[in-house]
Amino acid sequence: MENNNKNNPLGDFTQRAQQAVAMAQQLAGKLGHDCLGTEHVAVAILRLDAGVVSEYLKKKNVEAEQVCRAI
């Protein structure tokens, strides 16, 4: 599916995915990081506490604050 909305590069993402990216961007900013990385997205996914990825990480005893401290 091609994104026809040039003003919103996340337009093809689900609402939850857009929330995760927005949360990840905020976290990266709070930590003083110039780049948005997978570690920021992982924390956001865990904090949203929904979806298959979040469930999998929690089963592996991965917690949002644990990941956040590591970055």
C-alpha positions as a printed NumPy array, in Angstrom:
array([[  0.   ,   0.   ,   0.   ],
       [  1.444,   3.356,  -1.008],
       [  1.163,   6.345,   1.294],
       [ -0.431,   9.191,  -0.674],
       [ -0.293,  11.655,   2.216],
       [  3.123,  13.321,   1.964],
       [  2.451,  15.362,   5.12 ],
       [  2.081,  12.249,   7.266],
       [  4.741,   9.631,   6.526],
       [  3.092,   7.324,   9.091],
       [ -0.279,   7.511,   7.368],
       [ -0.252,   3.817,   6.472],
       [  0.558,   2.771,  10.052],
       [ -2.195,   1.642,  12.383],
       [ -3.261,   4.101,  15.051],
       [ -1.469,   2.035,  17.706],
       [  1.732,   2.003,  15.633],
       [  1.497,   5.767,  15.214],
       [  1.09 ,   6.093,  19.   ],
       [  4.154,   3.924,  19.564],
       [  6.273,   6.023,  17.199],
       [  5.074,   9.264,  18.821],
       [  5.854,   7.908,  22.3  ],
       [  9.252,   6.703,  21.103],
       [ 10.048,  10.143,  19.67 ],
       [  9.101,  11.78 ,  22.974],
       [ 11.271,   9.344,  24.911],
       [ 14.251,   9.92 ,  22.629],
       [ 13.843,  13.669,  23.126],
       [ 13.579,  13.344,  26.911],
       [ 16.77 ,  11.299,  26.942],
       [ 18.56 ,  13.886,  24.799],
       [ 19.004,  11.502,  21.886],
       [ 19.167,  12.912,  18.364],
       [ 18.04 ,   9.688,  16.697],
       [ 14.98 ,   7.545,  17.165],
       [ 16.086,   3.949,  17.621],
       [ 14.527,   0.551,  18.023],
       [ 15.221,   0.747,  21.745],
       [ 12.923,   3.775,  22.018],
       [ 10.235,   1.981,  20.022],
       [ 10.57 ,  -1.106,  22.247],
       [  9.951,   0.982,  25.37 ],
       [  6.939,   2.63 ,  23.733],
       [  5.464,  -0.731,  22.706],
       [  5.886,  -2.047,  26.238],
       [  4.317,   1.076,  27.721],
       [  1.329,   0.81 ,  25.381],
       [  0.869,  -2.685,  26.791],
       [ -0.99 ,  -4.066,  23.809],
       [ -0.295,  -6.323,  20.907],
       [  1.701,  -9.415,  20.152],
       [  5.134,  -7.815,  20.565],
       [  4.292,  -6.451,  24.002],
       [  2.929,  -9.821,  25.11 ],
       [  6.027, -11.622,  23.836],
       [  8.448,  -9.248,  25.544],
       [  6.557,  -9.476,  28.822],
       [  6.645, -13.279,  28.663],
       [ 10.418, -12.94 ,  28.349],
       [ 10.393, -10.726,  31.479],
       [ 11.348,  -7.592,  29.562],
       [  9.923,  -4.478,  31.219],
       [  9.666,  -0.954,  29.826],
       [ 11.581,   0.689,  32.654],
       [ 14.308,  -1.939,  32.451],
       [ 14.836,  -1.16 ,  28.76 ],
       [ 14.604,   2.578,  29.412],
       [ 17.356,   2.41 ,  32.041],
       [ 19.545,   0.467,  29.624],
       [ 19.371,   3.202,  26.999]])
